[in-house]
mmCIF file of C-alpha atoms in Angstrom:
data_model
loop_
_atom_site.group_PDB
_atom_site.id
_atom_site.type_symbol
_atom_site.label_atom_id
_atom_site.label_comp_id
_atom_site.label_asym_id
_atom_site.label_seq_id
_atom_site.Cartn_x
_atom_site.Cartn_y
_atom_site.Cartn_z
ATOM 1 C CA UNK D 1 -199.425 -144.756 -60.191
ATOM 2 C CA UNK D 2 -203.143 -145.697 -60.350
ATOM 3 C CA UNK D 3 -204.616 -144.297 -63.695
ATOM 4 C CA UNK D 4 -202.365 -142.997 -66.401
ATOM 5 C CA UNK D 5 -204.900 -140.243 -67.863
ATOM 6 C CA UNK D 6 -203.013 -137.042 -68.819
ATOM 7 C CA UNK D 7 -199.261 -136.281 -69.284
ATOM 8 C CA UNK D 8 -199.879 -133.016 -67.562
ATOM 9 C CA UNK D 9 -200.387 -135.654 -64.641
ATOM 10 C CA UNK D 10 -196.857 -137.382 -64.577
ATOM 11 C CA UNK D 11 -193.628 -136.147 -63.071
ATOM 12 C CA UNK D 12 -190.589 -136.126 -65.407
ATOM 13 C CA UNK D 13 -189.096 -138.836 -63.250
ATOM 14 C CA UNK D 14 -192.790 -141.408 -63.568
ATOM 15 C CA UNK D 15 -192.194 -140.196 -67.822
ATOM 16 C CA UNK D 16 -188.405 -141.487 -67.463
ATOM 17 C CA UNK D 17 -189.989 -144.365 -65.248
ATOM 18 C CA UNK D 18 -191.837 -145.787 -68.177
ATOM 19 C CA UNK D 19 -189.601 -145.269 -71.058
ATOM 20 C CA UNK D 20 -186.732 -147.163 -69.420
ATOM 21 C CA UNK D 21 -189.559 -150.121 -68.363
ATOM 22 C CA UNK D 22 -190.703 -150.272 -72.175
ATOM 23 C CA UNK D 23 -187.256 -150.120 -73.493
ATOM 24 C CA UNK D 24 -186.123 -152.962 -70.804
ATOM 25 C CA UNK D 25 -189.093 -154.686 -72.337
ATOM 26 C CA UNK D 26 -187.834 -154.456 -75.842
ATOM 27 C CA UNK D 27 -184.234 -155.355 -75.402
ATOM 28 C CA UNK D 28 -184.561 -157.864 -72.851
ATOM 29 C CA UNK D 29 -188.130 -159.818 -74.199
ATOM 30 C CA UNK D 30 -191.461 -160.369 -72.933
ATOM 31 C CA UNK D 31 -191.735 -159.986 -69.154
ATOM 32 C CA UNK D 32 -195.062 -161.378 -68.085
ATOM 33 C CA UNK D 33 -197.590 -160.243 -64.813
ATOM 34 C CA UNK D 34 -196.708 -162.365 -62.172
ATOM 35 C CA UNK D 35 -200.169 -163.062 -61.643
ATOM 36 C CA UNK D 36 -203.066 -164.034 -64.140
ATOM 37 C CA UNK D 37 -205.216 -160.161 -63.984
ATOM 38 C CA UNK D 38 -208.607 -159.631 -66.733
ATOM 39 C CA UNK D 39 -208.446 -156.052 -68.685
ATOM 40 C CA UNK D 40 -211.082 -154.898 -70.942
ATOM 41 C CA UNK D 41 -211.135 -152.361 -73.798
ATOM 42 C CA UNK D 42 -213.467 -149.943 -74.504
ATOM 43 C CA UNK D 43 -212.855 -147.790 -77.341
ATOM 44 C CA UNK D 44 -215.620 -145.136 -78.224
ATOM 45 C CA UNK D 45 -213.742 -144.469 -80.892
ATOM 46 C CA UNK D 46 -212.173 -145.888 -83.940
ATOM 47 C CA UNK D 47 -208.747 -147.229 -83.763
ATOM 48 C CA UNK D 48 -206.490 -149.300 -85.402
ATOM 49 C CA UNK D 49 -202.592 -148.531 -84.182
ATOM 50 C CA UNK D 50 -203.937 -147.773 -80.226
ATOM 51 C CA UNK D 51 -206.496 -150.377 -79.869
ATOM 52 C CA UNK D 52 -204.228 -153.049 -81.402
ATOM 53 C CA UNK D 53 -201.275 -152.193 -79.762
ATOM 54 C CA UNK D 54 -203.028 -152.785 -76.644
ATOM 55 C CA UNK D 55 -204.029 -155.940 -77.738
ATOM 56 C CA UNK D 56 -200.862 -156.761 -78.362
ATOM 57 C CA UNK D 57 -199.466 -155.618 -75.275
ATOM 58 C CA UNK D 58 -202.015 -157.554 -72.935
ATOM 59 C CA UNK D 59 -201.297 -160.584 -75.242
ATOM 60 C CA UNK D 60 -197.981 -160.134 -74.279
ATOM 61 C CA UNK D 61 -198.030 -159.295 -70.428
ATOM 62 C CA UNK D 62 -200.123 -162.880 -70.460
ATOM 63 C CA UNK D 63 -203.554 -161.513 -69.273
ATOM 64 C CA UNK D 64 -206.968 -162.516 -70.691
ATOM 65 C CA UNK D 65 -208.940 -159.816 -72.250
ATOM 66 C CA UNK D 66 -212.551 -159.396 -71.488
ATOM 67 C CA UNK D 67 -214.196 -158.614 -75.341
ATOM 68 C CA UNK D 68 -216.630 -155.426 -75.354
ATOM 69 C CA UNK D 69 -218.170 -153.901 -77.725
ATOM 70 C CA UNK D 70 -219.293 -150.605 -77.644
ATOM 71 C CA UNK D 71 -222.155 -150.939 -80.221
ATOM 72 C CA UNK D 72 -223.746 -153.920 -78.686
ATOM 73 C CA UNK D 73 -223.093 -152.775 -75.487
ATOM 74 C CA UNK D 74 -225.856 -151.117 -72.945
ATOM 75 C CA UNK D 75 -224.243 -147.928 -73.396
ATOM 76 C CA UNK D 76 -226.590 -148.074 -76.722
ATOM 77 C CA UNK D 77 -229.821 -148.069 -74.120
ATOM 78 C CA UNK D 78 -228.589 -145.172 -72.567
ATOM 79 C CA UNK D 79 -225.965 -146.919 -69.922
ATOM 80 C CA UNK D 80 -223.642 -144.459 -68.325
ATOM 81 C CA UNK D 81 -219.880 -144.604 -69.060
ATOM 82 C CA UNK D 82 -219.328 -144.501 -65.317
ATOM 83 C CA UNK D 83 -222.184 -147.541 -64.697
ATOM 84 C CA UNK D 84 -220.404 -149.327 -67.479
ATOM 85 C CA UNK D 85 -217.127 -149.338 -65.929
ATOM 86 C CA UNK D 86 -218.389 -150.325 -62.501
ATOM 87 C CA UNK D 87 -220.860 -153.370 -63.839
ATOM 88 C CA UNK D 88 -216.958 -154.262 -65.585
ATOM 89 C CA UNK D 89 -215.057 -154.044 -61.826
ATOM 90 C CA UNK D 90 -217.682 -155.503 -60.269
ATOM 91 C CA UNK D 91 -217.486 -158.709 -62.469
ATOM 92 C CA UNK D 92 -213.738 -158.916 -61.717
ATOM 93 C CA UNK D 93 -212.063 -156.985 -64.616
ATOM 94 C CA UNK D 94 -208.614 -155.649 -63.024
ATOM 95 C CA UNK D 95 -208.116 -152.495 -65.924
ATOM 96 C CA UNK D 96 -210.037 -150.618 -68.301
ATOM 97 C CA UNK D 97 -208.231 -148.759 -71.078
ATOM 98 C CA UNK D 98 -210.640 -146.333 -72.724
ATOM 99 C CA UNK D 99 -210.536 -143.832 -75.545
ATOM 100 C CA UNK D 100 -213.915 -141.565 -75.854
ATOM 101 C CA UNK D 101 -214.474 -138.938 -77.880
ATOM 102 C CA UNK D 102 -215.354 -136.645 -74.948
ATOM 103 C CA UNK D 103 -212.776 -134.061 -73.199
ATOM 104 C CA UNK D 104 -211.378 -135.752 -69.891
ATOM 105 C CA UNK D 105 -214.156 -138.818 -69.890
ATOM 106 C CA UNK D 106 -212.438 -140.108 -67.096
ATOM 107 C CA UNK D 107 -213.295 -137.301 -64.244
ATOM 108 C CA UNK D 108 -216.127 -139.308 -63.015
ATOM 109 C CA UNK D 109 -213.688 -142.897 -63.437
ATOM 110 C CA UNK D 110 -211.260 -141.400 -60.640
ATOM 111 C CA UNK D 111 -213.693 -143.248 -57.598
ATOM 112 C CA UNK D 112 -213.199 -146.723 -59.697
ATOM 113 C CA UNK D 113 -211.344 -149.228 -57.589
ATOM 114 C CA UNK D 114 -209.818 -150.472 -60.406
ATOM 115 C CA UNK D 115 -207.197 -148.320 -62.846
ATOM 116 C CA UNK D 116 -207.680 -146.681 -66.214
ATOM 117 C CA UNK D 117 -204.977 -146.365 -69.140
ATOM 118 C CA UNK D 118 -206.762 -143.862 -71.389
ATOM 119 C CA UNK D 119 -206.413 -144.776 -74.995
ATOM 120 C CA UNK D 120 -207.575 -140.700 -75.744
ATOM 121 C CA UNK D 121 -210.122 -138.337 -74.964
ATOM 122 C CA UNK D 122 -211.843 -136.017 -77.602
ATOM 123 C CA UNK D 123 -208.902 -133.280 -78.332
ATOM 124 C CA UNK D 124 -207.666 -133.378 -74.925
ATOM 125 C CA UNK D 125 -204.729 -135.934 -73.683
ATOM 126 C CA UNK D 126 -203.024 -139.275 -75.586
ATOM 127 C CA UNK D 127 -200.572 -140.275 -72.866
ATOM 128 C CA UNK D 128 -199.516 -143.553 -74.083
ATOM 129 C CA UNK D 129 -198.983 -142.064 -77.914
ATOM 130 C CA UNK D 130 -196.821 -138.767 -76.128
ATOM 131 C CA UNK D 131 -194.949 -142.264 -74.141
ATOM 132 C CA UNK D 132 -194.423 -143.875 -76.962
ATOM 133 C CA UNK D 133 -192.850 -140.831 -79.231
ATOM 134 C CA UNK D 134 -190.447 -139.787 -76.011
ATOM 135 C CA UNK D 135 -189.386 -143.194 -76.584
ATOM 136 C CA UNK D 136 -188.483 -143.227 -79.830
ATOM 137 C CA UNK D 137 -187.054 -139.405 -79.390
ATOM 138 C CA UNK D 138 -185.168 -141.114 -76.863
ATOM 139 C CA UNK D 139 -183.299 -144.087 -78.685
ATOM 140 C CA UNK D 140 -182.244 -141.567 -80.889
ATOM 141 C CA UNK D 141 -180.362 -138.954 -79.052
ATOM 142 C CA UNK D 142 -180.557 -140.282 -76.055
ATOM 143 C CA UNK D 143 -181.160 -136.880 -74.388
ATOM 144 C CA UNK D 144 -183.936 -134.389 -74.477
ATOM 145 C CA UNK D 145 -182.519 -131.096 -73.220
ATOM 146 C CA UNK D 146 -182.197 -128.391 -75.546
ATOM 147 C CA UNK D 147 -183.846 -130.349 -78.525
ATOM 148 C CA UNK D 148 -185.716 -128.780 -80.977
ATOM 149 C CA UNK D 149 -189.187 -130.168 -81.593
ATOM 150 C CA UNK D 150 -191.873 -129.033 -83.999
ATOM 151 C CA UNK D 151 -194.852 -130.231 -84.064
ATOM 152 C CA UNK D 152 -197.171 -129.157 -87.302
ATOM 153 C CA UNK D 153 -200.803 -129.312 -88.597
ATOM 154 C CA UNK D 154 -204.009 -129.693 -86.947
ATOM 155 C CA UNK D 155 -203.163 -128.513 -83.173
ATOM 156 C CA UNK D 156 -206.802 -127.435 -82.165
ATOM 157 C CA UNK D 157 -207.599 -130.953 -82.474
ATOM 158 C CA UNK D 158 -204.693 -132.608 -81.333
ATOM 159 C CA UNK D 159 -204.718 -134.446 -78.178
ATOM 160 C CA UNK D 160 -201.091 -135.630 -79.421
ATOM 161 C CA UNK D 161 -200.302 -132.096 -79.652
ATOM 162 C CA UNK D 162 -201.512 -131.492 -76.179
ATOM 163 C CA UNK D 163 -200.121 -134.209 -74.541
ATOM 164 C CA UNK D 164 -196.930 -133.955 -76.573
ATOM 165 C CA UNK D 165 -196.126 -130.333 -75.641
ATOM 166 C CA UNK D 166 -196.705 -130.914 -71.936
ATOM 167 C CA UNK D 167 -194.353 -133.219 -71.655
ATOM 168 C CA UNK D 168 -191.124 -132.857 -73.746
ATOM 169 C CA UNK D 169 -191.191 -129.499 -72.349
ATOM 170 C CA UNK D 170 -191.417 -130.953 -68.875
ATOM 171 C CA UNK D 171 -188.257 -132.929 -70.390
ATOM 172 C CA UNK D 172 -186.560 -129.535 -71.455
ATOM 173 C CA UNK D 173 -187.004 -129.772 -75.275
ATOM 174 C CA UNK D 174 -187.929 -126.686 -76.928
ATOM 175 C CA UNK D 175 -191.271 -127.326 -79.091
ATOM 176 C CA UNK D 176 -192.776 -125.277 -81.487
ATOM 177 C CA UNK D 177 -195.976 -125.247 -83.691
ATOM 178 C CA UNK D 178 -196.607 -124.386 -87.078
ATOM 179 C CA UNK D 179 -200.359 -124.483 -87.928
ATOM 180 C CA UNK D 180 -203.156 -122.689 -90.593
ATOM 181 C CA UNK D 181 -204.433 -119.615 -88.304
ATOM 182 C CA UNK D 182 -208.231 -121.785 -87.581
ATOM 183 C CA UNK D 183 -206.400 -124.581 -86.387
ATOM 184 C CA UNK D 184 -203.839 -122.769 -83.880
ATOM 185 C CA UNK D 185 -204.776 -122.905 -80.433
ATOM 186 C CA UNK D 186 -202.587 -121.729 -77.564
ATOM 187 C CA UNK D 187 -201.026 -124.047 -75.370
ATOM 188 C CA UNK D 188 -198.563 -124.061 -72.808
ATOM 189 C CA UNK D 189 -197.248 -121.060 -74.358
ATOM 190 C CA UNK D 190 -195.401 -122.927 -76.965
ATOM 191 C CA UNK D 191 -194.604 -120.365 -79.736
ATOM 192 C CA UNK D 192 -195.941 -121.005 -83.653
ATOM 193 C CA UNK D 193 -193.307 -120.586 -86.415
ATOM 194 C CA UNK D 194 -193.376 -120.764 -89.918
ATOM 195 C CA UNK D 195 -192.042 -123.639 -90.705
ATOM 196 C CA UNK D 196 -189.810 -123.044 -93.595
ATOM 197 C CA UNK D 197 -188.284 -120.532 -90.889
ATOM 198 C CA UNK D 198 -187.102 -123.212 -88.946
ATOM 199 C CA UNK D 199 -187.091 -126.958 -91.119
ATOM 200 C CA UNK D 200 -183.121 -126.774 -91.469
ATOM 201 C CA UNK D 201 -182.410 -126.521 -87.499
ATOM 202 C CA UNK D 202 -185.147 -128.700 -85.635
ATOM 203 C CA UNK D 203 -184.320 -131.911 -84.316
ATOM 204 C CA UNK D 204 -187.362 -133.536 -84.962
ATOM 205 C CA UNK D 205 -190.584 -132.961 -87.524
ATOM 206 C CA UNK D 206 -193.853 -134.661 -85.780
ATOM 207 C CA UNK D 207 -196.348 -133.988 -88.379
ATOM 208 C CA UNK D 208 -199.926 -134.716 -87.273
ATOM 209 C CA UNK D 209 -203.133 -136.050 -88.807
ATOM 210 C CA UNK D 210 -205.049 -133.325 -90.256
ATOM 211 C CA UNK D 211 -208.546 -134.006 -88.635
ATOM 212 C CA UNK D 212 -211.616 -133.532 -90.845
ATOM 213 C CA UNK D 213 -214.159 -135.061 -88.812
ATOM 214 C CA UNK D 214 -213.746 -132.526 -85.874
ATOM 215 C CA UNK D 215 -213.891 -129.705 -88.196
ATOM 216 C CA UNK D 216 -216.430 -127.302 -89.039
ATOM 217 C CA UNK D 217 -217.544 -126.867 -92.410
ATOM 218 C CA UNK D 218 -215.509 -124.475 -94.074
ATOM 219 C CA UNK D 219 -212.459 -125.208 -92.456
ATOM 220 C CA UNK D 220 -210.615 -127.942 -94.455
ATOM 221 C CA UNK D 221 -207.813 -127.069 -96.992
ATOM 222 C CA UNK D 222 -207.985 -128.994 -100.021
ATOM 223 C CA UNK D 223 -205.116 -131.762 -99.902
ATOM 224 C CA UNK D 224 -202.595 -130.225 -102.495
ATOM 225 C CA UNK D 225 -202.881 -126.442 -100.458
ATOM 226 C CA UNK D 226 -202.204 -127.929 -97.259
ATOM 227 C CA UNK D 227 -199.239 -130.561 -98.444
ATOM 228 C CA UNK D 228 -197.242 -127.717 -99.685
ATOM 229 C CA UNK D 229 -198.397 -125.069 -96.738
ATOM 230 C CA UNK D 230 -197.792 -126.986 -93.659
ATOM 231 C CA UNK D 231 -196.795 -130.716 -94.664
ATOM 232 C CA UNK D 232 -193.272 -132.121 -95.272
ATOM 233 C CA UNK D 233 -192.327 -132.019 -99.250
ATOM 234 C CA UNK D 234 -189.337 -133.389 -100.152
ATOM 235 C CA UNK D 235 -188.276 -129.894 -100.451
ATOM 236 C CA UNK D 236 -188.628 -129.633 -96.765
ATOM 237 C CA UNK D 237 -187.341 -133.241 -96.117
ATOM 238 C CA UNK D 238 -184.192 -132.317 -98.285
ATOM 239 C CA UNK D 239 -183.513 -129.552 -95.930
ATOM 240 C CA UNK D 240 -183.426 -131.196 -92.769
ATOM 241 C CA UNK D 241 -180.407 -131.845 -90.379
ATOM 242 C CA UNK D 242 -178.579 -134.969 -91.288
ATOM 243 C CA UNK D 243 -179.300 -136.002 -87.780
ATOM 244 C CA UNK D 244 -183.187 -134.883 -87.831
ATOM 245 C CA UNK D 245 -186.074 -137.597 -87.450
ATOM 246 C CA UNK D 246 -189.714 -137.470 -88.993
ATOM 247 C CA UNK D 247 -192.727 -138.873 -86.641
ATOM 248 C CA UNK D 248 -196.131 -138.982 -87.502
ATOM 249 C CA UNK D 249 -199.060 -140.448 -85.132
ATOM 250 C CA UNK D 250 -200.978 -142.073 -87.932
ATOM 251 C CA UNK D 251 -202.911 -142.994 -89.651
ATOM 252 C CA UNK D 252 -201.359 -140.589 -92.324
ATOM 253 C CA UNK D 253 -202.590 -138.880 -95.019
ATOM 254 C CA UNK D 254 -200.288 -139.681 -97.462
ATOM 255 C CA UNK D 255 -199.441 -136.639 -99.555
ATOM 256 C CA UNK D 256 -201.656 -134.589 -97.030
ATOM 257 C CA UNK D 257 -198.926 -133.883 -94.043
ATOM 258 C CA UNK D 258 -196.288 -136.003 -95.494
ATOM 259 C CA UNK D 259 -195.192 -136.659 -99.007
ATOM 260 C CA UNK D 260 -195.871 -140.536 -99.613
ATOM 261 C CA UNK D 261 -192.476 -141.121 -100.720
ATOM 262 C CA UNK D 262 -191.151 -140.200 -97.600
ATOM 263 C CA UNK D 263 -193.142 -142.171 -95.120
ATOM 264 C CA UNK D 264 -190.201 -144.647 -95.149
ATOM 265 C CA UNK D 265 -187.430 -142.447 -96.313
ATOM 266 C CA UNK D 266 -184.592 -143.088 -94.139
ATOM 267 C CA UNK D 267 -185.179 -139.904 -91.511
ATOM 268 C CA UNK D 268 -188.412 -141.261 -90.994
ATOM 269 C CA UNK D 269 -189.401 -143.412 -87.982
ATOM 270 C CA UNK D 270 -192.978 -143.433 -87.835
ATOM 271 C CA UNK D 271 -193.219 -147.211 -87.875
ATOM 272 C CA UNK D 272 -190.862 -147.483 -85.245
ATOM 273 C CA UNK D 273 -193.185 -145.261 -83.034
ATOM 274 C CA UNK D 274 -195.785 -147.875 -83.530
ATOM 275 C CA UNK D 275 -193.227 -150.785 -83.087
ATOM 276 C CA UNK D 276 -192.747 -148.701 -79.331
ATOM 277 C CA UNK D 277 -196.019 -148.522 -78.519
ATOM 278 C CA UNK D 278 -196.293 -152.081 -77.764
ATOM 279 C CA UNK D 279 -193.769 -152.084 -75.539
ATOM 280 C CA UNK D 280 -194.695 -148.440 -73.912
ATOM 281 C CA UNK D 281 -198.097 -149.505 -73.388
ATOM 282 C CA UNK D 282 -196.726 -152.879 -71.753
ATOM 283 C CA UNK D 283 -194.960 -150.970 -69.209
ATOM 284 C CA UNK D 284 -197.747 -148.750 -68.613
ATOM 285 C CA UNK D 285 -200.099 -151.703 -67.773
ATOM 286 C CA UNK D 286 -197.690 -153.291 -65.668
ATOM 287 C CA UNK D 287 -197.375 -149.979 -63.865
ATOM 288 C CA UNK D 288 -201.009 -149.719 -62.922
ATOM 289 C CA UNK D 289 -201.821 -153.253 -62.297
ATOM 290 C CA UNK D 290 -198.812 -153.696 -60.032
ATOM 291 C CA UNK D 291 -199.562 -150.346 -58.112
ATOM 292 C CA UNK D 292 -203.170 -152.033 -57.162
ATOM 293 C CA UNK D 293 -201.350 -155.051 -56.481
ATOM 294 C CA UNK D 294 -199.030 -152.810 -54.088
ATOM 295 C CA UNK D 295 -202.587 -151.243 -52.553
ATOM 296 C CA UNK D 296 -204.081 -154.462 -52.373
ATOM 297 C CA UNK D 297 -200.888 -156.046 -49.944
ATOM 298 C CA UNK D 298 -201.228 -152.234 -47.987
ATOM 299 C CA UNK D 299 -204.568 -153.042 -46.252
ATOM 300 C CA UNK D 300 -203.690 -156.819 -45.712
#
């Protein structure tokens, strides 16, 4: 594949793809690009887990990273995000991974010659966050059909909601939402439940990042009212399946969506989503730079 933009783009077969790459990556060690290839990072946005993981993923894949940053670059005298990417292919960088905080960014990106991971757009699409969760879904049951996923808090302005939804139901889990009324929005007609209706038979609790800077004034709930409305108290965690896993994109609010004593607790395996994501996002770039590679060898 070329660009890896939106899981509403991939086919359950190019999700599988990826997941068995990264976990190849992880059992067997590093694997490293055949050839030496430049990547550059622009993040719009402020990251630590995404941004870093990438890092750490180039780092790994042995390919030099072109630095950029976004406030001293021209894009603060008015540069366009499309110029910038072209002035960055036309010095020789081989793969841009971007997050912006603007809905699907990377429209105008799709006549680059070179590819683009994207690191998140506004409240649209995370792919490689939704790749790196199906992982560690994944290593635990080893199957996705029939699972029951719900997915609570902030879905308005969740692209890891979005993106996250698309594709475990492309996978045949059954997800559901649970959400405060001004932070529901429809998508892919995945149904909202209450979610003491359903804590003591889902498979999996993905709790999200309640989002304060996207929200009007107004909206927020203070952080007690929303921890005990929609967040996972140890009441809730105590009623969970045996079998049941807790995921959480971070950065977490710690007694916000999740109670802080159970960011660790033994069901929980949010920092073994982040351990994945190296390895996800490794797979991913060696996906894209090995499909130009493959384009490049067509028109010899």
């Amino acid at each position: 594949m070329k660009n890896i933009l939106s899981m509403a783009d991939l086919t359950k077969d190019e999700i599988l793809n990826i997941i068995h790459k990264a976990q190849d990556l992880k059992e067997q060690g590093i694997s490293s690009i055949d050839r030496k290839a430049t990547v550059a990072n622009l993040f719009f946005e402020n990251s630590t887990r995404t941004k870093c993981s990438f890092e750490m993923a180039e780092r790994k894949l042995g390919l030099d990273i072109l630095p950029f940053e976004t406030n001293t670059s021209s894009v603060q005298k008015g540069e366009t995000l499309y110029d910038t990417c072209k002035t960055l292919e036309s010095i020789g960088v081989e793969a841009l991974i971007i997050r912006h905080s603007e809905n699907e960014y990377y429209e105008p990106l799709k006549s680059l010659n070179i590819p683009v991971i994207n690191g998140g757009d506004g409240s649209g699409q995370h792919p490689t966050q939704s790749l790196l969760d199906i992982m560690t879904i994944y290593e635990e049951y080893g199957y996705f059909s029939g699972l029951k996923v719900l997915i609570s808090g902030d879905i308005k302005n969740s692209r890891v909601a979005r993106s996250n939804a698309d594709a475990l139901t492309k996978l045949g889990a059954e997800v559901m939402f649970s959400a405060p009324d001004q932070w529901k929005e429809q998508i892919s007609d995945i149904p909202y439940v209450n979610i003491d209706d359903v804590i003591n038979e889902i498979d999996v609790c993905m709790l999200l990042r309640v989002q304060n800077e996207r929200h009007d004034k107004g909206q927020s709930y203070s952080k007690s009212e929303y921890h005990v409305g929609y967040g996972l108290t140890k009441e809730r965690y105590e009623q969970l399946k045996d079998s049941a896993i807790v995921m959480h994109p971070a950065p977490v609010n710690r007694g916000v969506e999740i109670d802080t004593n159970l960011v660790e607790s033994p069901k929980s395996r949010i920092f073994r989503q982040m351990e994945n994501g190296v390895f996800v996002r490794m797979a991913c770039i060696q996906e894209v730079l090995n499909h130009k590679e493959e384009k490049v060898k067509c028109h010899l």
